[in-house]
XYZ file of N, CA and C in Angstrom:
765
model
N 0.838 -1.195 0.000
C 0.000 0.000 0.000
C 0.872 1.243 0.000
N 0.340 2.294 -0.569
C 1.053 3.569 -0.598
C 0.302 4.576 0.261
N 1.041 5.291 1.097
C 0.460 6.285 1.991
C 1.104 7.637 1.734
N 0.267 8.658 1.600
C 0.758 10.029 1.555
C 0.395 10.682 2.876
N 1.404 11.111 3.607
C 1.223 11.536 4.998
C 1.656 12.984 5.168
N 0.823 13.762 5.848
C 1.212 15.087 6.317
C 0.961 15.143 7.814
N 2.001 15.477 8.567
C 1.898 15.584 10.019
C 2.245 17.008 10.444
N 1.422 17.565 11.323
C 1.628 18.925 11.818
C 1.385 18.960 13.318
N 2.240 19.665 14.043
C 1.991 19.906 15.457
C 2.390 21.331 15.797
N 1.538 21.998 16.578
C 1.703 23.421 16.876
C 1.449 23.656 18.368
N 2.265 24.494 18.972
C 2.163 24.758 20.411
C 0.861 25.452 20.781
N 0.276 26.225 19.857
C -0.921 26.995 20.195
C -0.589 28.062 21.216
N -1.508 28.319 22.135
C -1.292 29.366 23.134
C -0.601 28.849 24.392
N -0.262 27.588 24.409
C 0.464 27.024 25.547
C 1.928 27.482 25.532
N 2.587 27.368 26.674
C 3.986 27.766 26.767
C 4.900 26.781 26.058
N 4.509 25.534 26.000
C 5.337 24.512 25.374
C 4.436 23.469 24.725
N 5.006 22.711 23.834
C 4.247 21.688 23.126
C 4.455 20.342 23.807
N 3.376 19.781 24.327
C 3.432 18.467 24.967
C 2.914 17.362 24.048
N 2.530 17.721 22.824
C 2.166 16.722 21.814
C 3.425 16.223 21.117
N 3.400 14.950 20.744
C 4.468 14.378 19.949
C 3.865 13.473 18.880
N 4.510 13.434 17.714
C 4.065 12.608 16.597
C 5.182 11.639 16.231
N 4.811 10.396 15.969
C 5.766 9.380 15.541
C 5.439 8.932 14.123
N 6.446 8.972 13.255
C 6.327 8.478 11.886
C 7.443 7.462 11.670
N 7.105 6.194 11.784
C 8.124 5.158 11.719
C 8.962 5.168 12.975
N 10.173 5.708 12.887
C 11.031 5.840 14.064
C 11.401 7.300 14.323
N 10.806 8.212 13.557
C 11.098 9.643 13.696
C 10.027 10.327 14.526
N 10.455 11.124 15.501
C 9.527 11.857 16.359
C 9.517 13.331 15.954
N 8.321 13.861 15.779
C 8.114 15.269 15.441
C 7.612 15.998 16.679
N 8.360 17.016 17.131
C 8.010 17.765 18.331
C 7.411 19.128 18.021
N 7.596 19.608 16.806
C 7.057 20.911 16.399
C 7.180 21.006 14.891
N 6.222 21.690 14.264
C 6.316 21.925 12.838
C 5.629 20.864 12.001
N 6.187 20.638 10.816
C 5.506 19.850 9.796
C 6.436 18.816 9.183
N 5.838 17.684 8.778
C 6.564 16.648 8.054
C 5.651 16.068 6.995
N 6.141 16.014 5.737
C 5.418 15.395 4.630
C 6.238 14.224 4.114
N 5.574 13.120 3.860
C 6.271 11.994 3.270
C 5.296 11.072 2.565
N 5.840 10.306 1.650
C 5.072 9.283 0.950
C 5.819 7.977 1.111
N 5.114 6.933 1.544
C 5.776 5.656 1.772
C 5.020 4.551 1.038
N 5.782 3.614 0.527
C 5.227 2.457 -0.152
C 5.576 1.237 0.677
N 4.559 0.538 1.157
C 4.755 -0.605 2.042
C 4.386 -1.886 1.323
N 5.299 -2.854 1.353
C 4.955 -4.151 0.784
C 4.267 -5.008 1.844
N 3.918 -6.219 1.478
C 3.134 -7.071 2.373
C 3.847 -7.491 3.628
N 5.190 -7.373 3.672
C 5.959 -7.761 4.852
C 6.317 -6.579 5.736
N 5.941 -5.377 5.324
C 6.368 -4.177 6.044
C 5.649 -4.043 7.384
N 6.342 -3.387 8.312
C 5.756 -3.061 9.624
C 6.090 -1.598 9.896
N 5.059 -0.758 10.037
C 5.273 0.683 10.135
C 4.258 1.266 11.104
N 4.740 2.092 12.030
C 3.883 2.669 13.068
C 3.774 4.180 12.896
N 2.532 4.671 12.915
C 2.226 6.098 12.914
C 1.432 6.370 14.188
N 1.867 7.340 14.988
C 1.206 7.532 16.279
C 1.275 8.981 16.729
N 0.358 9.320 17.618
C 0.289 10.659 18.199
C 0.048 10.515 19.697
N 0.835 11.246 20.488
C 0.702 11.226 21.948
C 0.520 12.652 22.451
N -0.416 12.839 23.345
C -0.726 14.139 23.945
C -0.379 14.049 25.424
N 0.782 14.616 25.790
C 1.292 14.465 27.151
C 0.667 15.421 28.139
N 0.774 15.053 29.405
C 0.240 15.883 30.493
C 1.079 15.652 31.736
N 1.036 16.612 32.642
C 1.778 16.482 33.885
C 2.383 17.801 34.298
N 3.352 17.732 35.213
C 3.997 18.932 35.723
C 4.957 19.529 34.717
N 5.818 20.415 35.181
C 6.722 21.148 34.299
C 7.549 20.188 33.449
N 7.406 20.300 32.142
C 8.135 19.488 31.165
C 7.773 18.006 31.192
N 6.919 17.575 32.128
C 6.666 16.140 32.268
C 5.788 15.594 31.150
N 4.873 16.417 30.630
C 3.975 15.940 29.589
C 4.710 15.530 28.339
N 5.636 16.376 27.887
C 6.375 16.015 26.683
C 7.319 14.846 26.916
N 7.814 14.709 28.161
C 8.658 13.560 28.484
C 7.856 12.263 28.361
N 6.638 12.266 28.920
C 5.797 11.077 28.845
C 5.435 10.746 27.405
N 5.043 11.762 26.633
C 4.638 11.540 25.244
C 5.782 10.961 24.428
N 6.958 11.571 24.555
C 8.107 11.108 23.775
C 8.554 9.722 24.228
N 8.492 9.487 25.521
C 8.895 8.192 26.062
C 8.009 7.073 25.538
N 6.701 7.282 25.567
C 5.769 6.257 25.109
C 5.963 5.979 23.617
N 6.140 7.021 22.822
C 6.331 6.819 21.389
C 7.625 6.062 21.102
N 8.703 6.404 21.787
C 9.973 5.714 21.574
C 9.886 4.253 21.985
N 9.252 3.994 23.109
C 9.128 2.618 23.581
C 8.233 1.793 22.663
N 7.146 2.388 22.186
C 6.270 1.679 21.254
C 6.989 1.397 19.936
N 7.757 2.368 19.452
C 8.509 2.160 18.216
C 9.501 1.015 18.379
N 10.107 0.918 19.549
C 11.056 -0.164 19.819
C 10.353 -1.519 19.816
N 9.168 -1.582 20.411
C 8.425 -2.835 20.437
C 8.029 -3.262 19.019
N 7.565 -2.295 18.229
C 7.157 -2.602 16.856
C 8.343 -3.069 16.028
N 9.489 -2.460 16.263
C 10.689 -2.813 15.498
C 11.080 -4.277 15.706
N 10.748 -4.823 16.869
C 11.167 -6.188 17.190
C 10.081 -7.239 16.937
N 8.913 -6.822 16.455
C 7.825 -7.783 16.272
C 8.150 -8.713 15.103
N 7.955 -10.015 15.262
C 8.231 -10.933 14.149
C 7.155 -10.849 13.082
N 7.484 -11.266 11.884
C 6.505 -11.294 10.809
C 5.650 -12.547 10.929
N 4.513 -12.531 10.245
C 3.678 -13.724 10.160
C 2.754 -13.980 11.324
N 2.585 -13.005 12.222
C 1.668 -13.206 13.344
C 0.224 -13.177 12.866
N -0.622 -13.972 13.499
C -2.050 -13.912 13.219
C -2.620 -12.633 13.810
N -3.822 -12.269 13.362
C -4.456 -11.054 13.890
C -4.627 -11.126 15.395
N -5.125 -12.223 15.918
C -5.366 -12.345 17.357
C -4.066 -12.251 18.144
N -2.996 -12.855 17.615
C -1.708 -12.796 18.298
C -1.145 -11.386 18.277
N -1.281 -10.703 17.146
C -0.791 -9.329 17.051
C -1.536 -8.419 18.014
N -2.850 -8.550 18.088
C -3.619 -7.705 19.004
C -3.241 -7.981 20.460
N -2.950 -9.228 20.768
C -2.501 -9.556 22.118
C -1.124 -8.944 22.383
N -0.273 -8.926 21.351
C 1.025 -8.285 21.478
C 0.865 -6.796 21.781
N -0.049 -6.142 21.081
C -0.274 -4.711 21.301
C -0.704 -4.454 22.746
N -1.605 -5.269 23.253
C -2.049 -5.112 24.650
C -0.888 -5.335 25.618
N -0.037 -6.296 25.298
C 1.131 -6.564 26.140
C 2.114 -5.405 26.101
N 2.344 -4.845 24.895
C 3.208 -3.672 24.786
C 2.695 -2.537 25.661
N 1.381 -2.330 25.631
C 0.795 -1.225 26.393
C 1.098 -1.361 27.883
N 0.927 -2.557 28.424
C 1.186 -2.760 29.853
C 2.666 -2.571 30.177
N 3.522 -3.050 29.305
C 4.963 -2.920 29.511
C 5.386 -1.463 29.475
N 4.902 -0.720 28.489
C 5.250 0.695 28.358
C 4.678 1.495 29.523
N 3.439 1.202 29.895
C 2.804 1.884 31.032
C 3.639 1.706 32.299
N 4.097 0.494 32.543
C 4.897 0.219 33.738
C 6.200 1.018 33.719
N 6.795 1.175 32.549
C 8.038 1.940 32.442
C 7.804 3.427 32.677
N 6.666 3.929 32.226
C 6.330 5.330 32.485
C 6.125 5.551 33.987
N 5.400 4.650 34.629
C 5.185 4.764 36.073
C 6.499 4.703 36.836
N 7.370 3.798 36.424
C 8.664 3.654 37.092
C 9.483 4.932 36.987
N 9.510 5.522 35.794
C 10.261 6.757 35.599
C 9.643 7.908 36.381
N 8.322 7.943 36.434
C 7.606 8.984 37.180
C 7.910 8.897 38.667
N 8.016 7.693 39.189
C 8.296 7.494 40.613
C 9.770 7.729 40.939
N 10.630 7.461 39.968
C 12.074 7.606 40.185
C 12.494 9.071 40.208
N 11.846 9.887 39.381
C 12.237 11.287 39.230
C 11.111 12.187 39.733
N 11.297 12.888 40.849
C 10.232 13.747 41.398
C 9.750 14.814 40.430
N 10.619 15.278 39.550
C 10.224 16.301 38.575
C 9.207 15.770 37.570
N 9.109 14.446 37.453
C 8.215 13.832 36.483
C 6.995 13.188 37.140
N 6.823 13.417 38.424
C 5.710 12.814 39.157
C 4.377 13.208 38.530
N 3.529 12.214 38.300
C 2.205 12.471 37.753
C 2.152 12.612 36.254
N 3.257 12.371 35.569
C 3.232 12.525 34.117
C 2.433 11.400 33.472
N 1.861 11.709 32.326
C 1.095 10.715 31.581
C 0.870 11.191 30.164
N 0.254 10.349 29.360
C -0.007 10.724 27.968
C -1.106 9.866 27.369
N -1.827 10.453 26.452
C -2.744 9.686 25.608
C -1.915 9.036 24.504
N -2.555 8.178 23.737
C -1.906 7.598 22.562
C -2.974 7.164 21.573
N -2.787 7.522 20.319
C -3.593 6.959 19.238
C -2.618 6.558 18.148
N -2.777 5.343 17.620
C -1.760 4.804 16.724
C -2.366 3.979 15.609
N -1.679 3.996 14.477
C -2.013 3.165 13.327
C -0.801 2.305 13.024
N -0.996 0.996 13.043
C 0.087 0.052 12.764
C -0.191 -0.653 11.447
N 0.722 -0.506 10.502
C 0.646 -1.232 9.235
C 1.510 -2.463 9.374
N 0.890 -3.644 9.229
C 1.592 -4.900 9.479
C 1.057 -5.982 8.556
N 1.962 -6.617 7.836
C 1.556 -7.718 6.983
C 0.550 -7.339 5.911
N 0.619 -6.091 5.438
C -0.298 -5.639 4.403
C -1.657 -5.220 4.914
N -1.862 -5.238 6.224
C -3.130 -4.838 6.829
C -2.893 -3.697 7.811
N -3.975 -3.068 8.261
C -3.885 -1.947 9.187
C -4.586 -2.287 10.499
N -3.990 -1.824 11.580
C -4.554 -1.998 12.917
C -4.445 -0.662 13.643
N -5.395 -0.392 14.528
C -5.298 0.833 15.318
C -5.369 0.477 16.795
N -4.820 1.358 17.625
C -4.991 1.225 19.076
C -4.921 2.601 19.711
N -5.637 2.750 20.824
C -5.662 4.056 21.477
C -5.948 3.938 22.968
N -5.453 4.931 23.693
C -5.748 5.112 25.114
C -5.890 6.605 25.352
N -6.995 7.018 25.961
C -7.222 8.437 26.199
C -8.201 9.037 25.206
N -8.044 10.331 24.912
C -9.022 11.016 24.065
C -8.425 11.598 22.784
N -7.198 11.231 22.440
C -6.715 11.549 21.091
C -7.433 10.616 20.128
N -7.752 11.106 18.949
C -8.720 10.397 18.104
C -8.156 9.928 16.765
N -8.833 8.902 16.243
C -8.640 8.422 14.882
C -9.966 8.532 14.147
N -9.938 9.221 13.005
C -11.105 9.331 12.130
C -10.783 8.690 10.775
N -11.845 8.272 10.088
C -11.697 7.809 8.705
C -12.716 8.527 7.838
N -12.242 9.079 6.729
C -13.106 9.690 5.721
C -13.216 8.715 4.554
N -14.456 8.309 4.240
C -14.693 7.388 3.128
C -15.897 7.880 2.337
N -15.715 8.036 1.033
C -16.791 8.524 0.169
C -17.370 9.835 0.693
N -16.497 10.665 1.241
C -16.905 11.985 1.707
C -17.501 12.034 3.093
N -17.668 10.873 3.749
C -18.307 10.814 5.068
C -17.286 10.499 6.153
N -17.291 11.298 7.211
C -16.343 11.160 8.304
C -16.929 10.299 9.418
N -16.116 9.355 9.921
C -16.512 8.501 11.040
C -15.376 8.479 12.056
N -15.716 8.656 13.331
C -14.712 8.500 14.384
C -14.534 7.015 14.654
N -13.315 6.512 14.486
C -13.013 5.100 14.688
C -12.700 4.810 16.156
N -11.871 5.617 16.754
C -11.504 5.427 18.159
C -12.631 5.881 19.072
N -12.578 5.430 20.307
C -13.518 5.882 21.332
C -12.750 6.621 22.421
N -13.292 7.770 22.842
C -12.632 8.548 23.886
C -12.748 7.837 25.233
N -11.663 7.839 25.988
C -11.668 7.303 27.345
C -11.642 8.491 28.310
N -12.791 9.133 28.453
C -12.867 10.356 29.248
C -14.203 10.428 29.977
N -14.245 11.283 30.996
C -15.486 11.493 31.739
C -16.574 12.014 30.805
N -16.199 12.926 29.913
C -17.177 13.490 28.979
C -17.791 12.403 28.103
N -16.966 11.473 27.624
C -17.472 10.417 26.747
C -18.443 9.494 27.468
N -18.211 9.279 28.770
C -19.045 8.356 29.539
C -20.311 9.024 30.071
N -20.177 10.264 30.547
C -21.292 10.928 31.226
C -21.993 11.975 30.378
N -21.294 12.473 29.356
C -21.846 13.564 28.567
C -21.603 14.927 29.186
N -21.043 14.946 30.399
C -20.761 16.203 31.083
C -19.420 16.750 30.584
N -19.371 18.005 30.130
C -18.115 18.567 29.635
C -16.996 18.442 30.666
N -15.937 17.772 30.297
C -14.813 17.554 31.193
C -13.626 17.063 30.388
N -12.425 17.465 30.803
C -11.215 16.972 30.156
C -10.565 15.862 30.984
N -11.267 15.380 32.009
C -10.700 14.345 32.858
C -10.659 13.011 32.116
N -9.479 12.423 32.047
C -9.313 11.145 31.371
C -9.561 9.990 32.330
N -10.138 8.944 31.811
C -10.349 7.720 32.576
C -9.255 6.701 32.307
N -8.383 6.998 31.352
C -7.387 6.028 30.937
C -6.264 6.745 30.213
N -5.022 6.440 30.578
C -3.867 7.015 29.886
C -2.623 6.262 30.322
N -1.559 6.434 29.566
C -0.276 5.860 29.962
C 0.298 6.695 31.104
N 0.553 6.057 32.224
C 1.074 6.752 33.392
C 0.005 7.302 34.305
N -1.270 7.173 33.928
C -2.340 7.816 34.667
C -2.988 6.983 35.752
N -2.564 5.769 35.963
C -3.164 4.914 36.982
C -2.358 3.642 37.128
N -2.878 2.680 37.887
C -2.141 1.445 38.103
C -2.018 0.624 36.821
N -3.039 0.691 35.991
C -3.018 -0.053 34.737
C -3.489 0.853 33.600
N -3.267 0.404 32.392
C -3.774 1.085 31.206
C -4.473 0.040 30.349
N -5.488 0.454 29.617
C -6.079 -0.445 28.642
C -6.073 0.250 27.292
N -5.977 -0.540 26.237
C -6.014 0.025 24.894
C -7.126 -0.650 24.109
N -7.910 0.155 23.417
C -8.795 -0.380 22.387
C -7.926 -0.683 21.181
N -8.047 -1.867 20.630
C -7.247 -2.187 19.449
C -8.032 -3.141 18.553
N -7.890 -2.961 17.247
C -8.655 -3.768 16.299
C -8.063 -3.628 14.912
N -8.412 -4.571 14.060
C -8.093 -4.485 12.637
C -8.929 -3.361 12.028
N -8.324 -2.556 11.180
C -9.017 -1.448 10.525
C -9.016 -1.679 9.026
N -10.197 -1.934 8.458
C -10.292 -2.117 7.014
C -10.083 -0.784 6.310
N -9.197 -0.787 5.331
C -8.938 0.410 4.540
C -9.251 0.130 3.084
N -9.926 1.068 2.450
C -10.212 0.975 1.026
C -9.426 2.039 0.280
N -9.211 1.789 -0.994
C -8.537 2.755 -1.832
C -9.257 4.104 -1.740
N -8.495 5.181 -1.586
C -8.986 6.562 -1.487
C -9.502 6.938 -0.106
N -9.432 6.031 0.885
C -9.740 6.431 2.261
C -8.753 7.499 2.715
N -9.219 8.352 3.638
C -8.354 9.332 4.292
C -8.478 9.119 5.796
N -7.338 9.044 6.480
C -7.333 8.881 7.928
C -6.824 10.158 8.584
N -7.366 10.441 9.762
C -6.910 11.575 10.564
C -6.650 11.107 11.985
N -5.429 11.296 12.470
C -5.094 11.122 13.875
C -4.890 12.519 14.435
N -5.483 12.819 15.593
C -5.385 14.183 16.111
C -5.491 14.218 17.624
N -4.978 15.300 18.198
C -5.097 15.539 19.632
C -6.364 16.335 19.914
N -6.734 16.403 21.213
C -7.970 17.112 21.552
C -7.839 18.622 21.393
N -6.613 19.097 21.196
C -6.449 20.519 20.873
C -7.091 20.883 19.556
N -7.281 19.890 18.691
C -8.001 20.103 17.436
C -9.498 19.935 17.635
N -9.900 18.818 18.212
C -11.328 18.497 18.292
C -12.082 19.337 19.327
N -11.365 19.974 20.247
C -12.026 20.902 21.171
C -12.363 22.226 20.496
N -11.687 22.513 19.401
C -11.838 23.804 18.743
C -12.760 23.760 17.523
N -12.789 22.642 16.797
C -13.634 22.551 15.608
C -14.450 21.263 15.651
N -15.608 21.304 15.039
C -16.552 20.193 15.103
C -16.212 19.113 14.083
N -16.835 17.954 14.255
C -16.646 16.871 13.293
C -17.141 17.275 11.900
N -18.238 18.023 11.835
C -18.748 18.482 10.534
C -17.724 19.380 9.843
N -17.069 20.224 10.611
C -16.053 21.113 10.036
C -14.825 20.315 9.601
N -14.454 19.324 10.392
C -13.339 18.450 10.009
C -13.659 17.744 8.702
N -14.868 17.221 8.592
C -15.291 16.528 7.374
C -15.198 17.448 6.159
N -15.678 18.669 6.303
C -15.659 19.621 5.191
C -14.231 19.939 4.767
N -13.345 20.131 5.726
C -11.954 20.447 5.405
C -11.279 19.275 4.710
N -11.490 18.068 5.196
C -10.873 16.897 4.569
C -11.392 16.681 3.149
N -12.623 17.085 2.913
C -13.217 16.913 1.584
C -12.801 17.980 0.586
N -12.476 19.175 1.055
C -12.312 20.302 0.129
C -10.936 20.957 0.129
N -10.201 20.889 1.225
C -8.944 21.639 1.317
C -7.837 20.992 0.497
N -7.030 21.808 -0.142
C -5.871 21.300 -0.879
C -4.798 20.785 0.069
N -4.707 21.410 1.229
C -3.734 21.014 2.254
C -4.509 20.829 3.559
N -5.242 19.699 3.707
C -6.170 19.560 4.830
C -5.509 19.581 6.207
N -4.334 19.016 6.349
C -3.681 19.021 7.659
C -3.412 20.460 8.111
N -2.877 21.267 7.206
C -2.612 22.669 7.530
C -3.910 23.406 7.833
N -4.944 23.179 7.019
C -6.215 23.873 7.219
C -6.852 23.495 8.553
N -6.742 22.240 8.945
C -7.286 21.796 10.233
C -6.603 22.519 11.392
N -5.280 22.537 11.371
C -4.534 23.165 12.462
C -4.782 24.669 12.484
N -4.763 25.301 11.329
C -5.001 26.749 11.261
C -6.403 27.087 11.776
N -7.386 26.271 11.422
C -8.760 26.516 11.879
C -8.853 26.433 13.394
N -8.189 25.452 13.990
C -8.204 25.331 15.449
C -7.513 26.515 16.104
N -6.421 26.973 15.529
C -5.706 28.124 16.084
C -6.546 29.395 15.983
N -7.266 29.548 14.860
C -8.126 30.723 14.702
C -9.259 30.734 15.712
N -9.704 29.560 16.144
C -10.776 29.478 17.144
C -10.276 29.742 18.561
N -8.994 29.884 18.714
C -8.454 30.160 20.045
C -7.175 29.413 20.330
N -7.041 28.192 19.804
C -5.820 27.425 19.993
C -5.404 27.310 21.439
N -6.374 27.017 22.314
C -6.099 27.008 23.740
C -5.120 25.913 24.152
N -5.002 24.887 23.345
C -4.136 23.749 23.656
C -3.173 23.545 22.484
N -2.208 22.665 22.681
C -1.392 22.216 21.552
C -2.318 21.576 20.522
N -2.008 21.766 19.248
C -2.850 21.243 18.165
C -1.994 20.366 17.260
N -2.399 19.110 17.105
C -1.641 18.184 16.260
C -2.578 17.382 15.379
N -2.138 17.145 14.146
C -2.943 16.379 13.198
C -2.030 15.611 12.253
N -2.411 14.378 11.974
C -1.747 13.563 10.958
C -2.814 13.166 9.954
N -2.654 13.584 8.707
C -3.592 13.223 7.645
C -2.905 12.209 6.735
N -3.567 11.091 6.506
C -3.002 9.996 5.724
C -3.935 9.684 4.568
N -3.448 9.828 3.355
C -4.210 9.461 2.163
C -3.773 8.073 1.705
N -4.733 7.172 1.610
C -4.478 5.861 1.035
C -4.671 6.023 -0.471
N -3.567 6.102 -1.207
C -3.702 6.540 -2.594
C -3.652 5.425 -3.623
N -3.192 4.248 -3.277
C -3.332 3.146 -4.221
C -3.000 1.824 -3.547
N -3.503 0.726 -4.106
C -3.151 -0.615 -3.677
C -2.260 -1.230 -4.731
N -1.531 -2.243 -4.320
C -0.626 -2.891 -5.259
C -1.378 -3.610 -6.370
N -2.604 -4.135 -6.020
C -3.367 -4.819 -7.072
C -4.242 -3.863 -7.871
N -4.318 -2.575 -7.398
C -4.962 -1.483 -8.144
C -6.444 -1.731 -8.430
N -7.085 -2.596 -7.655
C -8.523 -2.753 -7.788
C -9.202 -1.763 -6.858
N -9.801 -0.732 -7.374
C -10.440 0.285 -6.542
C -11.499 -0.363 -5.680
N -11.476 0.012 -4.384
C -12.469 -0.522 -3.459
C -12.004 -1.797 -2.785
N -10.852 -2.336 -3.145
C -10.378 -3.544 -2.494
C -9.671 -3.181 -1.207
N -9.662 -4.122 -0.260
C -9.002 -3.857 1.015
C -7.511 -3.823 0.806
N -6.837 -2.943 1.613
C -5.397 -2.829 1.523
C -4.760 -4.126 1.983
N -4.094 -4.816 1.088
C -3.383 -6.026 1.453
C -1.951 -5.987 0.915
N -1.458 -4.761 0.695
C -0.084 -4.598 0.242
C 0.061 -4.928 -1.216
């Protein structure tokens, strides 16, 4: 499969950027990255976004730490795993990484209470899988219609009461859980991974319109959130699925 990716992260009105973006093994802490990658059926590639939180400098430490540790786990995964085994591996990685974040938080008083959300897309064996913890989101645009794939792990999502309190995050409690599943992708699908600095500022309808009409949708999304106030760090990864190797339009991505 071929992916055209634009990743953007902006500090907004905050003093520092606690969002981090992972593209393969490269971490983006500020600014923009554009790339196009062609993955064969044996490729393993991770795209992820983490929205850190905590005391002074601790949020970005947690976000970067989780992304680096996840990238390391993905780098060592063997080929040929079944879907069920891979999903179990992802859950195991989450617990291992969570424990390391807690250990570092307890070891260093300056990092006490640090944590981070995570939303990720894993391309493995010609198929796509997603996993998330917290309220950073994954959307899919198909035939012009936007659908939120991930589910928020927050008080607001459960109760409907406006709140930024998370019920689940890396470093945020004794354990972490991740929603993870196979994600069917069709030719011409567009994916969006984003932090709540984007979705707190603009609606899903506005996101849908921008993804459908903008020449540079990632930039337009971030700029729109900043124009609305940009109260938080704003990060977005837009991924265009632009062709399959077998070139049958509408077929599932199988490398």
